[in-house]
């Protein structure tokens, strides 16, 4: 497995213990082969239908909880039909299972027995579930304000939870310290195999959409794994000639904390430090003040012809309710995409196809936050 540093461009063979480049940049995997539709295993109903595009040593193990192949359903809004990608129906209730299923199989294939992860909740729950499935010991560092339902889910899988006071960054810092003591980092923000697993969402969407790319894909952005999965997945389809253009990627963040929107719109060359808001957004999964792969995310939005939307806090819960009243019960973090709908329709033409990625199950959110 060859990886390339997003920051300095260094290329080397991937070694699990080297979770980032010496320069501090994150690794991305260099694709080992081009996309070929005849290599899809159509009788496999999970991310493993694409195992020909995964590194061979991981594909051989293939311990699954059934991530992937989530429904794509039409939904009518104001006489306009859009599509909803129901990634909250993944095994632990979040889109992160795609990447985590692949990442954890890679760690198991390398006989890793103990891992650490930092998370606002969903990635921690996913890592804890796969650790249980694969017989590993997991320690999850989460901010003290994480949703009680997510913390309960992590504990039920048998992982050790460490709740850290203060901002989301403090939880990351605590995880770094554990990694410094020699524990393997199973990080959804840093691990290049996680990002490969997320690409399955793009390939699936292409299959479900009659082997075409939609014009637009709308995603909430925290660490940006979902958006980058769509970008890299569709780039592979484009390079192989299966689509003619990339879908425009629309990144949605809460107005209270929208560093990617600022970096994209203001053309940041270097990161500008951002503080956590004094009152956190109800979209708790997006409370990331410094996304690890921010340059990659900004490039993805730009190269795809996409744009950013900041949603006012007061629009998020009504959007969650709007979806629930149509049968889709997602957490506030997911509902931001629908809260962005009116702003999106000012740019997106009426005859264009739009897919909204619904990323996290509503059962995971704190009911007290939904008033
Ligand atoms: Zn580097």
Short mmCIF file of C-alpha atoms and ligand atoms in Angstrom, two decimals:
data_model
loop_
_atom_site.label_atom_id
_atom_site.label_comp_id
_atom_site.label_asym_id
_atom_site.label_seq_id
_atom_site.Cartn_x
_atom_site.Cartn_y
_atom_site.Cartn_z
CA UNK A 1 0.00 0.00 0.00
CA UNK A 2 1.57 3.24 -1.13
CA UNK A 3 0.56 6.48 0.55
CA UNK A 4 1.17 10.12 -0.27
CA UNK A 5 1.36 13.02 2.22
CA UNK A 6 -1.31 15.66 1.61
CA UNK A 7 1.02 18.39 2.82
CA UNK A 8 4.51 17.75 1.42
CA UNK A 9 3.77 15.15 -1.28
CA UNK A 10 6.15 12.54 0.19
CA UNK A 11 5.37 8.99 -0.98
CA UNK A 12 6.16 5.83 0.93
CA UNK A 13 4.93 2.34 1.82
CA UNK A 14 2.18 2.57 4.43
CA UNK A 15 3.18 1.54 7.96
CA UNK A 16 0.39 1.55 10.57
CA UNK A 17 2.56 2.97 13.36
CA UNK A 18 3.42 5.99 11.16
CA UNK A 19 -0.05 7.48 11.42
CA UNK A 20 1.09 10.78 9.90
CA UNK A 21 3.99 12.12 7.87
CA UNK A 22 7.06 13.63 9.55
CA UNK A 23 5.89 17.03 8.31
CA UNK A 24 2.59 16.61 10.22
CA UNK A 25 0.50 15.99 7.09
CA UNK A 26 -2.11 13.24 6.70
CA UNK A 27 -1.64 10.26 4.38
CA UNK A 28 -3.88 9.44 1.46
CA UNK A 29 -3.74 6.09 -0.27
CA UNK A 30 -2.49 5.98 -3.85
CA UNK A 31 -5.10 3.92 -5.77
CA UNK A 32 -3.69 0.51 -6.64
CA UNK A 33 -5.89 0.06 -9.71
CA UNK A 34 -8.35 1.95 -11.89
CA UNK A 35 -12.10 1.48 -11.46
CA UNK A 36 -13.57 -1.38 -13.48
CA UNK A 37 -17.30 -2.07 -13.30
CA UNK A 38 -16.89 -5.79 -14.06
CA UNK A 39 -14.92 -6.18 -10.81
CA UNK A 40 -17.93 -5.22 -8.65
CA UNK A 41 -19.20 -8.32 -6.83
CA UNK A 42 -22.90 -7.66 -7.35
CA UNK A 43 -24.12 -10.47 -5.08
CA UNK A 44 -22.32 -8.93 -2.05
CA UNK A 45 -24.59 -6.46 -0.25
CA UNK A 46 -22.03 -4.39 1.66
CA UNK A 47 -18.90 -2.32 1.01
CA UNK A 48 -17.12 -5.60 0.20
CA UNK A 49 -18.77 -5.68 -3.24
CA UNK A 50 -15.87 -3.29 -4.09
CA UNK A 51 -13.16 -5.39 -2.49
CA UNK A 52 -11.22 -5.58 -5.77
CA UNK A 53 -10.40 -1.91 -5.14
CA UNK A 54 -9.20 -2.58 -1.58
CA UNK A 55 -5.65 -3.71 -0.77
CA UNK A 56 -5.49 -7.52 -1.10
CA UNK A 57 -4.31 -8.21 2.46
CA UNK A 58 -7.42 -6.49 3.86
CA UNK A 59 -9.88 -7.95 1.40
CA UNK A 60 -8.82 -11.44 2.45
CA UNK A 61 -10.03 -10.97 6.04
CA UNK A 62 -13.37 -9.26 5.39
CA UNK A 63 -14.96 -9.21 8.84
CA UNK A 64 -18.16 -7.25 8.35
CA UNK A 65 -21.02 -5.79 10.35
CA UNK A 66 -22.72 -5.05 7.03
CA UNK A 67 -21.63 -1.49 6.29
CA UNK A 68 -22.68 0.00 2.97
CA UNK A 69 -25.35 -0.49 0.34
CA UNK A 70 -27.70 1.93 2.04
CA UNK A 71 -30.89 3.02 0.23
CA UNK A 72 -31.13 5.99 -2.13
CA UNK A 73 -34.71 7.28 -2.00
CA UNK A 74 -36.59 10.11 -3.74
CA UNK A 75 -38.17 12.84 -1.63
CA UNK A 76 -40.39 15.68 -2.85
CA UNK A 77 -39.75 19.21 -1.60
CA UNK A 78 -41.85 22.07 -3.00
CA UNK A 79 -42.74 20.07 -6.16
CA UNK A 80 -39.10 19.24 -6.69
CA UNK A 81 -37.76 15.69 -6.37
CA UNK A 82 -34.40 15.27 -4.65
CA UNK A 83 -32.72 12.05 -3.48
CA UNK A 84 -31.75 11.09 0.05
CA UNK A 85 -28.81 8.75 0.67
CA UNK A 86 -29.71 6.98 3.91
CA UNK A 87 -26.24 6.43 5.35
CA UNK A 88 -27.63 6.69 8.89
CA UNK A 89 -28.85 3.12 8.31
CA UNK A 90 -25.31 1.75 8.56
CA UNK A 91 -24.70 -0.81 11.37
CA UNK A 92 -23.86 1.61 14.20
CA UNK A 93 -26.17 4.34 12.89
CA UNK A 94 -23.65 6.51 11.08
CA UNK A 95 -21.92 6.88 7.72
CA UNK A 96 -18.57 6.37 9.43
CA UNK A 97 -19.04 2.59 9.42
CA UNK A 98 -17.94 2.48 5.77
CA UNK A 99 -14.47 3.78 6.52
CA UNK A 100 -14.17 2.22 9.95
CA UNK A 101 -15.08 -1.26 8.66
CA UNK A 102 -12.19 -1.09 6.21
CA UNK A 103 -9.74 0.58 8.61
CA UNK A 104 -10.40 -1.90 11.41
CA UNK A 105 -10.03 -4.87 9.06
CA UNK A 106 -6.64 -3.46 8.05
CA UNK A 107 -5.60 -3.21 11.70
CA UNK A 108 -6.84 -6.74 12.43
CA UNK A 109 -4.95 -8.04 9.39
CA UNK A 110 -1.82 -6.49 10.92
CA UNK A 111 -2.63 -8.29 14.23
CA UNK A 112 -3.22 -5.08 16.17
CA UNK A 113 -4.83 -5.89 19.54
CA UNK A 114 -5.34 -2.51 21.15
CA UNK A 115 -6.45 0.78 19.62
CA UNK A 116 -7.30 4.32 20.57
CA UNK A 117 -9.61 6.86 18.88
CA UNK A 118 -10.92 10.34 19.61
CA UNK A 119 -14.41 11.23 18.59
CA UNK A 120 -17.43 13.42 19.28
CA UNK A 121 -19.38 10.16 19.43
CA UNK A 122 -20.21 8.53 16.10
CA UNK A 123 -16.69 7.50 15.08
CA UNK A 124 -16.07 6.28 18.63
CA UNK A 125 -19.19 4.13 18.53
CA UNK A 126 -18.22 2.74 15.15
CA UNK A 127 -14.64 1.95 16.19
CA UNK A 128 -15.91 0.37 19.44
CA UNK A 129 -18.34 -1.85 17.51
CA UNK A 130 -15.68 -3.10 15.09
CA UNK A 131 -13.20 -3.59 17.94
CA UNK A 132 -15.80 -5.84 19.58
CA UNK A 133 -16.36 -7.71 16.32
CA UNK A 134 -12.64 -8.19 15.72
CA UNK A 135 -11.63 -8.95 19.32
CA UNK A 136 -9.60 -5.80 19.98
CA UNK A 137 -9.42 -3.60 23.05
CA UNK A 138 -10.60 -0.07 22.31
CA UNK A 139 -10.12 3.17 24.26
CA UNK A 140 -12.26 6.09 23.09
CA UNK A 141 -11.58 9.71 24.06
CA UNK A 142 -14.70 11.85 23.75
CA UNK A 143 -15.56 15.37 24.86
CA UNK A 144 -17.50 15.52 28.11
CA UNK A 145 -20.43 17.16 26.28
CA UNK A 146 -20.84 14.22 23.83
CA UNK A 147 -24.37 12.88 23.48
CA UNK A 148 -25.21 10.45 26.36
CA UNK A 149 -26.74 8.04 23.82
CA UNK A 150 -23.46 7.86 21.90
CA UNK A 151 -21.43 7.36 25.07
CA UNK A 152 -23.83 4.60 26.17
CA UNK A 153 -23.46 2.94 22.78
CA UNK A 154 -19.65 3.03 23.04
CA UNK A 155 -19.77 1.55 26.56
CA UNK A 156 -22.18 -1.19 25.53
CA UNK A 157 -19.74 -2.38 22.86
CA UNK A 158 -17.25 -2.86 25.67
CA UNK A 159 -14.82 -0.03 24.91
CA UNK A 160 -13.17 2.04 27.63
CA UNK A 161 -14.48 5.62 27.49
CA UNK A 162 -12.49 8.60 28.64
CA UNK A 163 -14.58 11.77 28.70
CA UNK A 164 -12.40 14.86 28.44
CA UNK A 165 -13.50 18.31 29.68
CA UNK A 166 -13.32 21.29 27.36
CA UNK A 167 -13.33 21.46 23.60
CA UNK A 168 -13.25 18.63 21.05
CA UNK A 169 -9.52 19.39 20.53
CA UNK A 170 -8.79 18.33 24.11
CA UNK A 171 -10.13 14.84 23.33
CA UNK A 172 -7.78 14.68 20.32
CA UNK A 173 -4.86 15.78 22.48
CA UNK A 174 -5.60 13.03 25.01
CA UNK A 175 -5.67 10.47 22.18
CA UNK A 176 -2.33 11.76 20.84
CA UNK A 177 -0.83 11.22 24.29
CA UNK A 178 -2.06 7.60 24.37
CA UNK A 179 -0.65 7.07 20.87
CA UNK A 180 2.63 8.51 22.14
CA UNK A 181 2.67 5.71 24.73
CA UNK A 182 2.56 3.16 21.92
CA UNK A 183 -1.16 2.37 21.36
CA UNK A 184 -2.25 2.16 17.70
CA UNK A 185 -4.31 5.13 16.48
CA UNK A 186 -7.54 4.03 14.77
CA UNK A 187 -8.39 7.52 13.62
CA UNK A 188 -11.21 8.43 11.23
CA UNK A 189 -9.51 11.81 10.77
CA UNK A 190 -6.01 10.54 9.92
CA UNK A 191 -6.20 6.96 8.66
CA UNK A 192 -5.91 6.65 4.84
CA UNK A 193 -7.85 3.37 4.74
CA UNK A 194 -10.78 5.05 6.45
CA UNK A 195 -10.89 7.44 3.51
CA UNK A 196 -10.83 4.57 1.03
CA UNK A 197 -13.80 2.94 2.79
CA UNK A 198 -15.72 6.21 2.49
CA UNK A 199 -15.27 6.13 -1.30
CA UNK A 200 -17.74 3.23 -1.45
CA UNK A 201 -20.52 5.81 -0.96
CA UNK A 202 -19.64 7.37 -4.32
CA UNK A 203 -19.47 4.04 -6.16
CA UNK A 204 -22.78 2.95 -4.64
CA UNK A 205 -24.45 6.21 -5.54
CA UNK A 206 -23.22 5.82 -9.13
CA UNK A 207 -24.64 2.28 -9.28
CA UNK A 208 -27.96 3.33 -7.72
CA UNK A 209 -28.27 6.36 -9.98
CA UNK A 210 -28.28 4.35 -13.22
CA UNK A 211 -24.50 4.50 -13.55
CA UNK A 212 -24.50 8.29 -13.68
CA UNK A 213 -23.14 10.91 -11.30
CA UNK A 214 -25.78 13.23 -9.83
CA UNK A 215 -25.24 16.93 -10.52
CA UNK A 216 -24.81 17.74 -6.82
CA UNK A 217 -24.13 15.94 -3.53
CA UNK A 218 -24.87 17.77 -0.26
CA UNK A 219 -22.95 16.71 2.85
CA UNK A 220 -22.42 17.97 6.41
CA UNK A 221 -18.72 18.68 7.04
CA UNK A 222 -16.83 18.15 10.29
CA UNK A 223 -13.59 16.28 9.61
CA UNK A 224 -14.81 15.98 6.01
CA UNK A 225 -14.46 12.20 5.55
CA UNK A 226 -17.84 11.91 3.87
CA UNK A 227 -17.16 14.73 1.41
CA UNK A 228 -13.66 13.44 0.63
CA UNK A 229 -14.99 9.92 0.11
CA UNK A 230 -17.41 11.23 -2.52
CA UNK A 231 -14.67 13.35 -4.12
CA UNK A 232 -12.05 10.62 -4.38
CA UNK A 233 -14.60 7.93 -5.27
CA UNK A 234 -16.08 9.97 -8.11
CA UNK A 235 -12.58 11.00 -9.24
CA UNK A 236 -11.75 7.32 -9.75
CA UNK A 237 -14.96 6.89 -11.79
CA UNK A 238 -14.09 9.98 -13.84
CA UNK A 239 -10.54 8.80 -14.50
CA UNK A 240 -11.88 5.46 -15.76
CA UNK A 241 -14.39 7.19 -18.05
CA UNK A 242 -17.55 6.00 -16.24
CA UNK A 243 -18.75 9.58 -15.64
CA UNK A 244 -18.18 12.76 -17.64
CA UNK A 245 -17.88 15.20 -14.74
CA UNK A 246 -17.66 15.26 -10.98
CA UNK A 247 -20.81 16.09 -9.04
CA UNK A 248 -20.59 19.51 -7.38
CA UNK A 249 -19.92 18.94 -3.68
CA UNK A 250 -21.92 21.20 -1.38
CA UNK A 251 -20.39 21.43 2.10
CA UNK A 252 -22.76 22.42 4.90
CA UNK A 253 -21.66 23.66 8.31
CA UNK A 254 -23.45 25.42 11.18
CA UNK A 255 -22.98 29.18 11.16
CA UNK A 256 -21.63 28.98 14.74
CA UNK A 257 -18.57 27.01 13.62
CA UNK A 258 -17.90 26.95 9.86
CA UNK A 259 -14.11 26.97 9.35
CA UNK A 260 -14.22 25.06 6.04
CA UNK A 261 -16.75 27.54 4.62
CA UNK A 262 -14.45 30.39 5.69
CA UNK A 263 -11.31 28.69 4.32
CA UNK A 264 -13.07 28.03 0.99
CA UNK A 265 -14.75 31.41 0.60
CA UNK A 266 -11.78 33.47 1.82
CA UNK A 267 -9.16 31.40 -0.04
CA UNK A 268 -7.03 30.61 3.02
CA UNK A 269 -3.44 29.65 2.14
CA UNK A 270 -2.66 28.78 5.75
CA UNK A 271 -4.96 27.73 8.54
CA UNK A 272 -6.48 30.55 10.61
CA UNK A 273 -7.06 29.44 14.18
CA UNK A 274 -10.74 29.24 15.06
CA UNK A 275 -12.18 29.14 18.58
CA UNK A 276 -15.01 26.90 19.69
CA UNK A 277 -18.22 28.96 20.00
CA UNK A 278 -19.20 29.85 23.56
CA UNK A 279 -22.54 28.14 22.95
CA UNK A 280 -21.93 24.98 20.89
CA UNK A 281 -24.09 24.18 17.87
CA UNK A 282 -26.74 21.50 18.24
CA UNK A 283 -24.93 19.85 15.29
CA UNK A 284 -22.45 18.36 17.76
CA UNK A 285 -20.74 16.09 15.23
CA UNK A 286 -19.50 19.16 13.33
CA UNK A 287 -17.71 20.75 16.31
CA UNK A 288 -14.30 20.53 14.62
CA UNK A 289 -12.25 23.71 14.91
CA UNK A 290 -9.40 22.44 12.71
CA UNK A 291 -10.22 19.61 10.28
CA UNK A 292 -7.10 17.50 9.71
CA UNK A 293 -7.55 17.37 5.92
CA UNK A 294 -8.78 20.95 5.44
CA UNK A 295 -6.68 21.65 2.31
CA UNK A 296 -7.96 18.47 0.67
CA UNK A 297 -11.57 19.37 1.56
CA UNK A 298 -11.25 22.88 0.15
CA UNK A 299 -9.65 21.50 -3.04
CA UNK A 300 -12.48 18.95 -3.37
CA UNK A 301 -15.16 21.63 -3.14
CA UNK A 302 -13.29 23.81 -5.66
CA UNK A 303 -12.38 21.11 -8.19
CA UNK A 304 -15.89 19.66 -8.15
CA UNK A 305 -17.43 23.08 -8.84
CA UNK A 306 -19.18 22.97 -5.48
CA UNK A 307 -19.82 25.58 -2.81
CA UNK A 308 -20.38 26.00 0.94
CA UNK A 309 -23.48 26.83 2.94
CA UNK A 310 -23.54 28.07 6.54
CA UNK A 311 -26.84 27.36 8.26
CA UNK A 312 -28.27 29.49 11.07
CA UNK A 313 -28.65 27.59 14.33
CA UNK A 314 -32.39 28.20 14.50
CA UNK A 315 -32.95 26.39 11.20
CA UNK A 316 -31.39 23.05 12.25
CA UNK A 317 -34.04 21.52 14.55
CA UNK A 318 -36.95 22.54 12.23
CA UNK A 319 -35.07 20.80 9.39
CA UNK A 320 -34.63 17.71 11.56
CA UNK A 321 -38.38 17.80 12.31
CA UNK A 322 -39.20 18.29 8.60
CA UNK A 323 -37.27 15.12 7.76
CA UNK A 324 -38.81 13.18 10.68
CA UNK A 325 -42.30 14.15 9.53
CA UNK A 326 -41.48 12.39 6.27
CA UNK A 327 -40.18 9.31 8.07
CA UNK A 328 -36.45 10.06 8.17
CA UNK A 329 -35.24 10.31 11.77
CA UNK A 330 -31.72 11.75 11.72
CA UNK A 331 -29.62 13.59 14.27
CA UNK A 332 -29.25 17.42 14.12
CA UNK A 333 -25.71 17.01 12.70
CA UNK A 334 -27.29 15.34 9.65
CA UNK A 335 -30.25 17.68 9.41
CA UNK A 336 -28.00 20.65 8.54
CA UNK A 337 -28.11 19.53 4.88
CA UNK A 338 -31.87 20.03 4.78
CA UNK A 339 -31.55 23.30 6.72
CA UNK A 340 -29.41 24.45 3.77
CA UNK A 341 -32.10 23.61 1.20
CA UNK A 342 -33.41 27.12 0.51
CA UNK A 343 -29.89 28.49 0.05
CA UNK A 344 -28.95 25.59 -2.21
CA UNK A 345 -31.92 26.12 -4.52
CA UNK A 346 -30.75 29.69 -5.18
CA UNK A 347 -27.73 28.20 -7.01
CA UNK A 348 -28.79 24.75 -8.17
CA UNK A 349 -31.00 24.71 -11.26
CA UNK A 350 -34.44 23.16 -11.11
CA UNK A 351 -33.72 20.39 -13.61
CA UNK A 352 -30.49 19.28 -11.90
CA UNK A 353 -30.26 16.17 -9.72
CA UNK A 354 -29.38 16.64 -6.05
CA UNK A 355 -28.50 14.01 -3.45
CA UNK A 356 -28.60 14.82 0.26
CA UNK A 357 -26.41 12.59 2.43
CA UNK A 358 -28.18 11.74 5.71
CA UNK A 359 -25.33 10.68 7.95
CA UNK A 360 -26.43 9.90 11.53
CA UNK A 361 -29.41 8.24 13.21
CA UNK A 362 -31.73 10.46 15.29
CA UNK A 363 -31.70 7.92 18.14
CA UNK A 364 -28.09 8.89 18.84
CA UNK A 365 -28.84 12.53 19.58
CA UNK A 366 -29.61 14.01 22.96
CA UNK A 367 -33.44 14.46 23.10
CA UNK A 368 -32.96 17.56 25.27
CA UNK A 369 -31.20 19.27 22.35
CA UNK A 370 -34.17 18.79 20.01
CA UNK A 371 -36.49 21.44 21.43
ZN1 LIG B 1 4.54 15.31 4.62
#
